[in-house]
CSV table of C-alpha atoms in Angstrom, one decimal:
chain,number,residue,atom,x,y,z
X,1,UNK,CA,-18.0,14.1,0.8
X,2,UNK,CA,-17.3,13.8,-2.8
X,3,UNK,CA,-20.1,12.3,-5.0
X,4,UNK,CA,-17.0,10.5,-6.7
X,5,UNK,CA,-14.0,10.7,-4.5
X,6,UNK,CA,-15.3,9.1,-1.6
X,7,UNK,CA,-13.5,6.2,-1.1
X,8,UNK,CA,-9.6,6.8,-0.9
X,9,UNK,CA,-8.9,3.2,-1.4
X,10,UNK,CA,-9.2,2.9,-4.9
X,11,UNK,CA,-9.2,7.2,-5.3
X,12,UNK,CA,-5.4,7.3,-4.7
X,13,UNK,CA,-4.8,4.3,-6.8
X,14,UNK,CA,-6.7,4.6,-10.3
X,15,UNK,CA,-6.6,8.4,-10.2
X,16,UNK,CA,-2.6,8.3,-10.9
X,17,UNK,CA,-3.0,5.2,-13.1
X,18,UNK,CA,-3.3,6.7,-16.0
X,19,UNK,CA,-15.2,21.7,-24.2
X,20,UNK,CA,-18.0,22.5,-24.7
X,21,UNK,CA,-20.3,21.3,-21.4
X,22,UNK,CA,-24.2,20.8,-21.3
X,23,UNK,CA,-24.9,21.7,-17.9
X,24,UNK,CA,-23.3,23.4,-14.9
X,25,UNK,CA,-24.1,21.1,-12.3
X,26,UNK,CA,-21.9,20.6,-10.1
X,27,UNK,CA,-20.8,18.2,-8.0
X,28,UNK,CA,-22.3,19.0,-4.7
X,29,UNK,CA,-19.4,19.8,-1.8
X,30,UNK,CA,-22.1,19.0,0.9
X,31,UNK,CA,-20.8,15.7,2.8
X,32,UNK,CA,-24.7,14.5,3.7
X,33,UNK,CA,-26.7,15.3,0.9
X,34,UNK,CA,-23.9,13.7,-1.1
X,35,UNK,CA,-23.8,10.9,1.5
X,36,UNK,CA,-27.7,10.3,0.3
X,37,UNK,CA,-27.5,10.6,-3.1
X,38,UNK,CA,-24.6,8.2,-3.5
X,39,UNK,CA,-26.1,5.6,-1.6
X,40,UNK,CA,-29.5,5.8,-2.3
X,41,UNK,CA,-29.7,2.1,-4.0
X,42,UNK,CA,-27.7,0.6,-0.8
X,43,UNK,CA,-28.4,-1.0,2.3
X,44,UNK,CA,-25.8,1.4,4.1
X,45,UNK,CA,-26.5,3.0,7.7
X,46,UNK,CA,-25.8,6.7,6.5
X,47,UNK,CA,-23.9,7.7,9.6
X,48,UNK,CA,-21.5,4.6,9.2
X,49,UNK,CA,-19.9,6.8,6.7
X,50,UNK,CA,-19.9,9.9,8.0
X,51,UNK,CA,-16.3,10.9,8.9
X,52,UNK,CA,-14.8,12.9,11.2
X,53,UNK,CA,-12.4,16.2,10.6
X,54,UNK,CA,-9.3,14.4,11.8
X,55,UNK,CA,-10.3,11.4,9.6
X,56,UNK,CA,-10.8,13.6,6.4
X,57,UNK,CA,-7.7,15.1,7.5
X,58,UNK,CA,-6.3,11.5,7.6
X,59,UNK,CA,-7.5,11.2,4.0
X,60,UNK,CA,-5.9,14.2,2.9
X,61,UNK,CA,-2.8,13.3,4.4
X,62,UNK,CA,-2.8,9.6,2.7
X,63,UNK,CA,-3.3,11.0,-0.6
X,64,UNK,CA,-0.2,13.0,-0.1
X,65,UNK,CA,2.0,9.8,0.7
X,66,UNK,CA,-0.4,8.3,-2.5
X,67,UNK,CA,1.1,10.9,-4.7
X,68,UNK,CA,5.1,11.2,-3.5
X,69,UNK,CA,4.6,7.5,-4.0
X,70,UNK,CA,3.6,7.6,-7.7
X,71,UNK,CA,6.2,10.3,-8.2
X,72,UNK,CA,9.1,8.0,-6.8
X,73,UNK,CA,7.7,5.1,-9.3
X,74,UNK,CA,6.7,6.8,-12.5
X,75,UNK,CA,8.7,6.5,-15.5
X,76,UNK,CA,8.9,6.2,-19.4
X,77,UNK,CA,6.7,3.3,-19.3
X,78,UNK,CA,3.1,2.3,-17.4
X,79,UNK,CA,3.0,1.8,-14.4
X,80,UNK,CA,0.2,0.9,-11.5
X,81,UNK,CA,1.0,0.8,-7.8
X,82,UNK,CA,-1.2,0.5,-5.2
X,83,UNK,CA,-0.7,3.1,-2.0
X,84,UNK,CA,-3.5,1.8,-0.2
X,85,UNK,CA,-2.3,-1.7,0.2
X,86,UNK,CA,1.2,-0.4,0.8
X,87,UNK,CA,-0.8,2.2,3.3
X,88,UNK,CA,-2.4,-0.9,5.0
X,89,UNK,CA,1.6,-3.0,4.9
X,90,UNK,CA,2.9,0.2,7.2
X,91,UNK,CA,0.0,0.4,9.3
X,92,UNK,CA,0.5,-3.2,10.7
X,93,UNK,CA,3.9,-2.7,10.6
X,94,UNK,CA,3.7,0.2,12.9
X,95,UNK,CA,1.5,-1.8,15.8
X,96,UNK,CA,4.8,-3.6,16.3
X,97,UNK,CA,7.1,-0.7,15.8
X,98,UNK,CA,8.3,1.7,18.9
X,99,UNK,CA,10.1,5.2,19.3
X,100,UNK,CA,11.7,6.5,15.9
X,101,UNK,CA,10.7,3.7,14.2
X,102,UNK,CA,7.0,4.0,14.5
X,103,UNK,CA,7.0,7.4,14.3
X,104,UNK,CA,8.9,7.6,11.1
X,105,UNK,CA,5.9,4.8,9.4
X,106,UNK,CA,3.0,6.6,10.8
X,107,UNK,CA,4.4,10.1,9.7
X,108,UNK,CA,5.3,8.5,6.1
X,109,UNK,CA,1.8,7.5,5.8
X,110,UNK,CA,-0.1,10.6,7.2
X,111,UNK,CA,-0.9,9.4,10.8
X,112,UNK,CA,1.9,11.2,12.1
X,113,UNK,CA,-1.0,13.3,14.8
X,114,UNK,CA,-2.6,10.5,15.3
X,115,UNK,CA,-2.4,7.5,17.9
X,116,UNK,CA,-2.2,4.1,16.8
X,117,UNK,CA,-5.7,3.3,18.1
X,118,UNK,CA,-7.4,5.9,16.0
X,119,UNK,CA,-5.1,4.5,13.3
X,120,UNK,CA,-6.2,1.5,13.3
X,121,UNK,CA,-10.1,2.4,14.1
X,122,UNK,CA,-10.1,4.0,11.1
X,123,UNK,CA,-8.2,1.0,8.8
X,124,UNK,CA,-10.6,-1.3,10.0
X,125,UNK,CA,-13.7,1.2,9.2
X,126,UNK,CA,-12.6,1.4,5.5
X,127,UNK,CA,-12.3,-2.2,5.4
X,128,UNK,CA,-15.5,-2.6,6.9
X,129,UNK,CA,-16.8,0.4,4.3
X,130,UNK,CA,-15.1,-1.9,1.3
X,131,UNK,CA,-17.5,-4.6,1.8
X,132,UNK,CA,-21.3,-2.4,1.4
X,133,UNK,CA,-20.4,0.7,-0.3
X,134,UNK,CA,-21.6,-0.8,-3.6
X,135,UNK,CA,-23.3,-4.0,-4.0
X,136,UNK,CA,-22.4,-3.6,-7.8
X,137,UNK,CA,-18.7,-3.4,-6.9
X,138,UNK,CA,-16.1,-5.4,-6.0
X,139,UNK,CA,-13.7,-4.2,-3.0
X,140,UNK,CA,-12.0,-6.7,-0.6
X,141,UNK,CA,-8.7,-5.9,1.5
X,142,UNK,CA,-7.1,-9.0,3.1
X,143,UNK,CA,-4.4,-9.2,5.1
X,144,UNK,CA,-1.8,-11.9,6.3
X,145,UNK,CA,1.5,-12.9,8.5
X,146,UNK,CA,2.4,-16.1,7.5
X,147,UNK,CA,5.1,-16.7,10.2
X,148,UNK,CA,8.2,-19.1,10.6
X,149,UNK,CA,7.3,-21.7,13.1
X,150,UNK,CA,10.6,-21.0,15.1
X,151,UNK,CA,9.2,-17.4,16.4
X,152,UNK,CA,6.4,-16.0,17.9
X,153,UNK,CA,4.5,-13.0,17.6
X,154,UNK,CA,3.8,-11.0,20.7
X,155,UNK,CA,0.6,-11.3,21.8
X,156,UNK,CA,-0.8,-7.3,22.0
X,157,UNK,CA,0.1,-7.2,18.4
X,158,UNK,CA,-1.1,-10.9,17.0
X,159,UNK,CA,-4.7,-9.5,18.9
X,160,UNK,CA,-4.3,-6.1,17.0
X,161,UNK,CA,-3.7,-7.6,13.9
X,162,UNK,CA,-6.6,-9.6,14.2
X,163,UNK,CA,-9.2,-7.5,15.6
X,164,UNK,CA,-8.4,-3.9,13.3
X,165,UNK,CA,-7.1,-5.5,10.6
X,166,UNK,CA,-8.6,-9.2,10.4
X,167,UNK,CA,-5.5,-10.7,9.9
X,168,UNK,CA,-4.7,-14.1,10.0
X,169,UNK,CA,-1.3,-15.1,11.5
X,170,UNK,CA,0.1,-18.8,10.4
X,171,UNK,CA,2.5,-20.6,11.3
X,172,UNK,CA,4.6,-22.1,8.6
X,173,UNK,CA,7.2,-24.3,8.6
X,174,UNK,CA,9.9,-22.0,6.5
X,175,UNK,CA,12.1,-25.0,5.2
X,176,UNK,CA,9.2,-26.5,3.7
X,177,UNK,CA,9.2,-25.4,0.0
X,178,UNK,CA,4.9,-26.2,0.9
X,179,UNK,CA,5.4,-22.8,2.7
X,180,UNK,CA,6.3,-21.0,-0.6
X,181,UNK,CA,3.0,-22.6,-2.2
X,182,UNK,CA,1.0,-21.8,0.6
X,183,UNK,CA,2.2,-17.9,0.9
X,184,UNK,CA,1.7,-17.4,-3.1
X,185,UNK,CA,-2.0,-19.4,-2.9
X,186,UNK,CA,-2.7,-16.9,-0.2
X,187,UNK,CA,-2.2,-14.1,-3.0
X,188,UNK,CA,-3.4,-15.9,-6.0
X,189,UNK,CA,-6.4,-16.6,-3.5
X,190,UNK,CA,-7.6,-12.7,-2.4
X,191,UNK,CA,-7.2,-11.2,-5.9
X,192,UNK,CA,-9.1,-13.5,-8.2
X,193,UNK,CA,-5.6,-14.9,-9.2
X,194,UNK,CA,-4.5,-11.4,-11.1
X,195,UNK,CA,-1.2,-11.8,-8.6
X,196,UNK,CA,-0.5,-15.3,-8.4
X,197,UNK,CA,2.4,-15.3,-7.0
X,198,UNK,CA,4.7,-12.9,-4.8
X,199,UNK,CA,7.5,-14.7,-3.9
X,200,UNK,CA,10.0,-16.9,-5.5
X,201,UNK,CA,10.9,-18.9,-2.3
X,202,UNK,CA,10.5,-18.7,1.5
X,203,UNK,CA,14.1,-17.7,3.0
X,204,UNK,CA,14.1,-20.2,6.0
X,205,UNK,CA,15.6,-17.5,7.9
X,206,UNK,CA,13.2,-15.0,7.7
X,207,UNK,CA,11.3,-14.3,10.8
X,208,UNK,CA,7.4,-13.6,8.9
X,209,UNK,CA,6.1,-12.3,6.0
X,210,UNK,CA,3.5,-9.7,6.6
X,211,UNK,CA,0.8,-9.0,3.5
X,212,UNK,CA,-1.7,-6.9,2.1
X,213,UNK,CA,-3.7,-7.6,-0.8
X,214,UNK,CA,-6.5,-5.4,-3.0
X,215,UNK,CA,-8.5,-6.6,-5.4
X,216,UNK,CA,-11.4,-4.3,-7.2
X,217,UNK,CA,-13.6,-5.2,-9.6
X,218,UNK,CA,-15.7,-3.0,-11.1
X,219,UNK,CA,-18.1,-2.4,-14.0
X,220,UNK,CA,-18.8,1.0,-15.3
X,221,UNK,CA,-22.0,2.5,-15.1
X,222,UNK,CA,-22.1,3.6,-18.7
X,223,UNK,CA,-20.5,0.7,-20.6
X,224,UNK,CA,-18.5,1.3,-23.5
X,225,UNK,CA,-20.3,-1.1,-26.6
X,226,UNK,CA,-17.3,-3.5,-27.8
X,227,UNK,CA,-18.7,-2.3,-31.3
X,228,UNK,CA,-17.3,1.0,-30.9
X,229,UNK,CA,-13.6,0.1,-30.0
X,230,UNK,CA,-11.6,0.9,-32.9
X,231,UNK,CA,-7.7,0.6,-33.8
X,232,UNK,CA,-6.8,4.2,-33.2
X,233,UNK,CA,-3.5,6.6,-33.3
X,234,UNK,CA,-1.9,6.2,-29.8
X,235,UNK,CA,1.5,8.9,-29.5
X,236,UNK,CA,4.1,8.0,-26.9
X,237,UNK,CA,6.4,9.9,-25.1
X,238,UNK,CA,8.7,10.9,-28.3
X,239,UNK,CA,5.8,11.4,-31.0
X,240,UNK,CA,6.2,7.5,-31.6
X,241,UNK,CA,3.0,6.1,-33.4
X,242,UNK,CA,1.4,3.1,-32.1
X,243,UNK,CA,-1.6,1.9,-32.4
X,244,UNK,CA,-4.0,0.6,-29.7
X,245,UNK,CA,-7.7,-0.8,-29.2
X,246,UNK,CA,-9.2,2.5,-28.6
X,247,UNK,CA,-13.1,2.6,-26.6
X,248,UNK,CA,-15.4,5.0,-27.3
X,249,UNK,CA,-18.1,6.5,-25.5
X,250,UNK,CA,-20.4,9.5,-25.8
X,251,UNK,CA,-22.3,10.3,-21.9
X,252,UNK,CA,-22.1,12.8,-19.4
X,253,UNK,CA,-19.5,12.7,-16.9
X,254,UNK,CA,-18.1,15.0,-14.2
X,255,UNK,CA,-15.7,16.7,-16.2
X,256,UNK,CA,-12.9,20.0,-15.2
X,257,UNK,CA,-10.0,21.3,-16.9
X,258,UNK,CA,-7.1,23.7,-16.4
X,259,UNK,CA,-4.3,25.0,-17.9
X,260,UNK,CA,-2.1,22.0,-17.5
X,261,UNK,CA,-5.0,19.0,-18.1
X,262,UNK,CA,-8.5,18.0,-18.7
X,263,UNK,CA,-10.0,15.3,-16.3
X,264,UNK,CA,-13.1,13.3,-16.2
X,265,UNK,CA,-14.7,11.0,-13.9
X,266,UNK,CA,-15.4,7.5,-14.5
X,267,UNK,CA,-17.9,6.3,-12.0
X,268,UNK,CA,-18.8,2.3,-10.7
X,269,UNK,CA,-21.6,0.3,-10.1
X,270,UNK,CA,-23.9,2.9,-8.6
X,271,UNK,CA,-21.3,5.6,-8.3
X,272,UNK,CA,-19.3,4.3,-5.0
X,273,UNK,CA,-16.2,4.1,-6.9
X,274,UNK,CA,-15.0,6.3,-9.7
X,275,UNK,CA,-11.7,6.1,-12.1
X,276,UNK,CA,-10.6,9.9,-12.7
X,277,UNK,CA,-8.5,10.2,-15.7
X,278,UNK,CA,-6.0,12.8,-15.9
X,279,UNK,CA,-5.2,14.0,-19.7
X,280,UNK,CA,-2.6,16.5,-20.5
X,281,UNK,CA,-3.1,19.6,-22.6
X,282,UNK,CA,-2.0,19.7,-25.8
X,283,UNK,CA,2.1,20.8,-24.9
X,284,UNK,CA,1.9,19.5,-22.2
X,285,UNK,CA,3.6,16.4,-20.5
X,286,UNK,CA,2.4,13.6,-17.9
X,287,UNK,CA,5.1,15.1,-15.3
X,288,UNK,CA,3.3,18.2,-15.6
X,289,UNK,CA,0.1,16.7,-14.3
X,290,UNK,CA,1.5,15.1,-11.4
X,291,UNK,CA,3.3,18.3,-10.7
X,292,UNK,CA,0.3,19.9,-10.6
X,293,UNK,CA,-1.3,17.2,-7.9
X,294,UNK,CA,-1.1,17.3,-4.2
X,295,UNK,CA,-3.8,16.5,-1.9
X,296,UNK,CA,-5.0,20.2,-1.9
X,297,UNK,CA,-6.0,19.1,-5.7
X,298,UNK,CA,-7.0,16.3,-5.3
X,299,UNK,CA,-9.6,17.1,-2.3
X,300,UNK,CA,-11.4,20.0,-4.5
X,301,UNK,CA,-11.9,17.7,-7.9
X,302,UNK,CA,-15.6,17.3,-6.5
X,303,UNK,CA,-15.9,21.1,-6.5
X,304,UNK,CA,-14.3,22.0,-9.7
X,305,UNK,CA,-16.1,19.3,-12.0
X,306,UNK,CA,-18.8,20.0,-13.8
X,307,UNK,CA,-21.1,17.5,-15.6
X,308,UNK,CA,-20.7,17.8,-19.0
X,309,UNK,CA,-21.6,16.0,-22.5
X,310,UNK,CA,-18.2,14.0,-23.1
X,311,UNK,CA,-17.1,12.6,-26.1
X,312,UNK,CA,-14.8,9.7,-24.6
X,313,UNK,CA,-12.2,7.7,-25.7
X,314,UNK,CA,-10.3,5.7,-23.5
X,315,UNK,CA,-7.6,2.7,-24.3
X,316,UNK,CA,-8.5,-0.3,-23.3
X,317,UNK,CA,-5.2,-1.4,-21.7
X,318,UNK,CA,-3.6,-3.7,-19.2
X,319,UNK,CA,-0.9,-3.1,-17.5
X,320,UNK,CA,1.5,-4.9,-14.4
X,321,UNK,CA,4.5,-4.3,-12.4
X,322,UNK,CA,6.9,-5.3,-9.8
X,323,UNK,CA,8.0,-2.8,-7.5
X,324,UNK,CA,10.6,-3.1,-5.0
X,325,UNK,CA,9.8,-0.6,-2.0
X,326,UNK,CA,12.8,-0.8,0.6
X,327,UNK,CA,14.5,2.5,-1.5
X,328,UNK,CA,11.5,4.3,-2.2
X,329,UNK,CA,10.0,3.8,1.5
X,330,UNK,CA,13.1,5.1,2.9
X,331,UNK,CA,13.5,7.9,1.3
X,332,UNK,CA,9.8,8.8,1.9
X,333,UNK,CA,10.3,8.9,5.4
X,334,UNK,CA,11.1,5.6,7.3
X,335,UNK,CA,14.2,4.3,6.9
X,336,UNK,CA,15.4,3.1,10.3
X,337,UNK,CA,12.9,0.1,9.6
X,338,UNK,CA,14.5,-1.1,6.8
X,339,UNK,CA,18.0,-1.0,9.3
X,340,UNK,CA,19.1,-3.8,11.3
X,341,UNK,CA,21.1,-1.6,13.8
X,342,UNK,CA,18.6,1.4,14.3
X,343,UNK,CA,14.8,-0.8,13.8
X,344,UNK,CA,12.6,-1.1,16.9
X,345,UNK,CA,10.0,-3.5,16.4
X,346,UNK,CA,10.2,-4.6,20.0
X,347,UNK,CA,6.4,-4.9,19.8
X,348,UNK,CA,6.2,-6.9,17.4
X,349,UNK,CA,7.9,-10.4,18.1
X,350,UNK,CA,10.7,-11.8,20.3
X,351,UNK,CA,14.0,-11.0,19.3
X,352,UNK,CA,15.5,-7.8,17.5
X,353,UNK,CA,13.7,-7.9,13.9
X,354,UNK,CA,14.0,-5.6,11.3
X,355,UNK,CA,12.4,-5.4,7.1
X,356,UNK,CA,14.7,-6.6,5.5
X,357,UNK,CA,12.2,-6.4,1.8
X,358,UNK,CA,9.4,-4.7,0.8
X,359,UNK,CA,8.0,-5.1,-2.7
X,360,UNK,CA,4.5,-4.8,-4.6
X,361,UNK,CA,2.9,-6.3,-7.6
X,362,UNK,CA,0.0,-4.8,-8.8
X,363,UNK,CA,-2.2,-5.1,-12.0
X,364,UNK,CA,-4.7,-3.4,-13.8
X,365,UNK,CA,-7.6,-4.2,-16.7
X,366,UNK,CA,-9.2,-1.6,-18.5
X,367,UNK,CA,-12.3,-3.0,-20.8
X,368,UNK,CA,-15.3,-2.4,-22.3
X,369,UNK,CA,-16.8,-3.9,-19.4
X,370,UNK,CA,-15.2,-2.4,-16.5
X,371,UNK,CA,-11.9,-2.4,-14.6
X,372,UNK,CA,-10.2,-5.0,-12.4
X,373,UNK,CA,-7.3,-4.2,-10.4
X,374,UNK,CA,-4.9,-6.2,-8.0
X,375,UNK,CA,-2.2,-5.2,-5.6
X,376,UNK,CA,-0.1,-7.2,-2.7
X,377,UNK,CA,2.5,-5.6,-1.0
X,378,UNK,CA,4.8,-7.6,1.1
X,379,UNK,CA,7.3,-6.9,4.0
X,380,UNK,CA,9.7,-9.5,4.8
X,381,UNK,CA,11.0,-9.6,8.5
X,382,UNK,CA,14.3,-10.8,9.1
X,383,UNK,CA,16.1,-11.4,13.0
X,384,UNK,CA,18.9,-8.5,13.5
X,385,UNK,CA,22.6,-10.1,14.4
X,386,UNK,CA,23.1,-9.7,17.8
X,387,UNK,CA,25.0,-6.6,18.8
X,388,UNK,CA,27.1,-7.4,21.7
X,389,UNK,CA,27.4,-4.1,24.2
X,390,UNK,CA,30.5,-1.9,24.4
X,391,UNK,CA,32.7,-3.7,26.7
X,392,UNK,CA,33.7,-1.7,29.7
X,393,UNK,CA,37.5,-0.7,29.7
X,394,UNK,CA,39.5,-1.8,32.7
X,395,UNK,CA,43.6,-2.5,32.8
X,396,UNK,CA,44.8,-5.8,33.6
X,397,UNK,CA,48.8,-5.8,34.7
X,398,UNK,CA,49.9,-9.1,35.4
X,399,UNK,CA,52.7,-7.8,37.9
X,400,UNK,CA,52.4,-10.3,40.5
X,401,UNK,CA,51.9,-13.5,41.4
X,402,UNK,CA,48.8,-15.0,39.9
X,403,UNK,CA,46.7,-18.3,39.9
X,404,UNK,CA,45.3,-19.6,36.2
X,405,UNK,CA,42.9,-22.5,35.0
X,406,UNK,CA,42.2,-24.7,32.0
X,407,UNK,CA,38.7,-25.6,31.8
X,408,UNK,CA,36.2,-27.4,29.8
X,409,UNK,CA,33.6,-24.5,28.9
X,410,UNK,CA,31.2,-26.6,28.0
X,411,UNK,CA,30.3,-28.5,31.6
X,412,UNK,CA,32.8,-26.1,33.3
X,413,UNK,CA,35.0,-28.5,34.6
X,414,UNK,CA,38.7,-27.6,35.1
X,415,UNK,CA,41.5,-29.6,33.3
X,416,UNK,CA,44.3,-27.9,34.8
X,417,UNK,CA,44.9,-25.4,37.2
X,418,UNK,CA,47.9,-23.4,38.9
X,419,UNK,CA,49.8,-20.3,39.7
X,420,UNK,CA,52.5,-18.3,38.9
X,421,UNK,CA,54.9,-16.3,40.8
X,422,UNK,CA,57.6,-15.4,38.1
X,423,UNK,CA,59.9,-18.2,39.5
């Protein structure tokens, strides 16, 4: 395992947020030794986080999704977005999901060779992982159904949700505007109030809404001294000057570069967690850096770095952003969710349901200190119309005599009756 790429939780989020060296150590590509070396200074049961092959492969896989997400939601201006905590939205969404529909979520994601009880074995060990990997860093992944009153979950997947992905299920009462309060405390609540809100109102005929939330907070290792942050030249996408409050620190990092960027690692607390900052060549442009990433990449940064004597500057910066998923998610691989006529969530609740939303926030501080950074990622589930069957075709030739009624449909009674013979 990677010295600083261990944890794909915050990896496949802060890596696509944003030469001379003094040694050629590297860092090491042995899984154990690194396992040691990064926990050293924590109470952690080494073989809790050893993984297997499939579940690196799992990895791999996520950080694929990670990165076709960033590519769907990258544009002229920052941006931050969370895979993980849409990762962890999918997953429960998948324990109610059958046929097509659950096979188009757990392929989007990377699970596609998996079954869900490895799945979800494996979510809950990385949330289980997110609270003593680093006692110097903050990692906490919550998640919640808050569910209108008038429906109930089935009970296989309220115990799922519960037991792999300690989730709690409430029931609200959806044409209380309380309910609205209560859903947006639940956010402000698990990320230190960065997202304090994800909703502008509970629609009172939605069905649930079904949450993830992320919040890190970590301080660097090496701090940057506030004394050394200067106003500094920042250039934008076309050469426009601004100027921004621009740290500065002079340590050794983990370090690579290529012919399209430079990177350098970032690390935590005592090194559990890592920002990797990707910096474009001189020529070269932000799209070709993410053109350059796929998992492959991103799985052999802990062989290709080097520690080196870095002279780094980084802005100190915040950024947030609102994200609807429905579009994006689709056209990564799951739309029949999103659609009321093809969905299958038959394990999820009574009555034909379907996502009718799916939208993140997310937000991110870079300081002196440190970085905090928040995601939640909702799904709203709405009830499908109900699709009557196909009527069968018969022929009906009133040639003959025939005997006809008036009835009250309600009790059934009959107001009139009688018969006609064409006389």
């Amino acid at each position: 395992m990677k010295k600083t790429f261990l944890n794909i939780a915050m990896m496949a989020t802060v890596a696509l947020a944003m030469s001379a060296c003094s040694s050629t150590k590297k860092i090491s590509d042995n899984k154990s030794n690194d396992m040691t070396s990064m926990t050293a200074d924590d109470d952690l049961d080494p073989e809790f986080m050893v993984l297997s092959d499939a579940q690196y492969d799992l990895v791999k896989r996520n950080n694929k999704f990670a990165l076709n997400l960033f590519s769907e939601v990258k544009g002229l201006g920052s941006s931050v977005v969370s895979p993980m905590s849409v990762t962890y939205l999918m997953a429960m969404l998948a324990n109610g999901a059958e046929a097509t529909t659950r096979e188009e979520i757990m392929a989007t994601i990377g699970a596609k060779d998996f079954n869900i009880d490895e799945m979800n074995a494996f979510y809950a060990y990385l949330m289980k992982r997110a609270k003593t990997a680093d006692k110097h860093t903050t990692l906490n992944i919550a998640n919640y159904i808050a569910l209108n009153k008038e429906f109930k979950l089935k009970k296989n997947y309220a115990a799922t949700i519960a037991d792999s992905y300690q989730g709690a299920v409430e029931a609200l009462d959806f044409n209380d505007p309380n309910s609205t309060l209560r859903i947006n405390g639940w956010c402000s609540e698990h990320t230190d109030n960065m997202i304090p809100s994800i909703i502008d109102r509970v629609e009172p005929s939605a069905v649930a809404y079904i949450m993830n939330a992320i919040y890190f907070n970590g301080t660097w290792a090496g701090k940057f001294d506030k004394n050394d942050t200067k106003k500094e030249q920042f250039f934008g996408f076309t050469r426009d000057i601004k100027y921004v409050d621009m740290m500065h620190r002079n340590d050794k990092y983990y370090y690579m570069s290529n012919g399209v960027y430079s990177a350098v690692s970032l690390p935590y607390g005592s090194g559990a967690y890592s920002m990797t900052v990707f910096l474009p060549n001189e020529g070269k442009h932000v799209s070709d850096v993410t053109k350059s990433l796929d998992a492959d990449v991103i799985g052999s940064l802990g062989r290709d770095m080097e520690e080196c004597m870095v002279d780094l500057k980084l802005p100190r910066f915040t950024t947030e952003m609102k994200l609807s998923l429905k579009d994006i998610i689709a056209k990564l691989g799951s739309p029949s969710m999103f659609d009321a006529s093809r969905s299958d969530f038959s394990s999820l609740a009574h009555g034909n349901v379907y996502v009718s939303e799916m939208l993140q926030k997310a937000k991110i501080e870079v300081s002196e200190e440190g970085t905090k950074a928040a995601a939640v990622t909702m799904g709203m589930v709405k009830l499908t119309s109900i699709r009557p069957d196909e009527p069968r075709r018969v022929d009906f030739h009133c040639n003959r005599p025939f005997v006809y009624t008036i009835q009250d449909n309600y009790t059934g009674a009959i107001l009139f009756m009688g018969m006609y013979t064409g006389v």
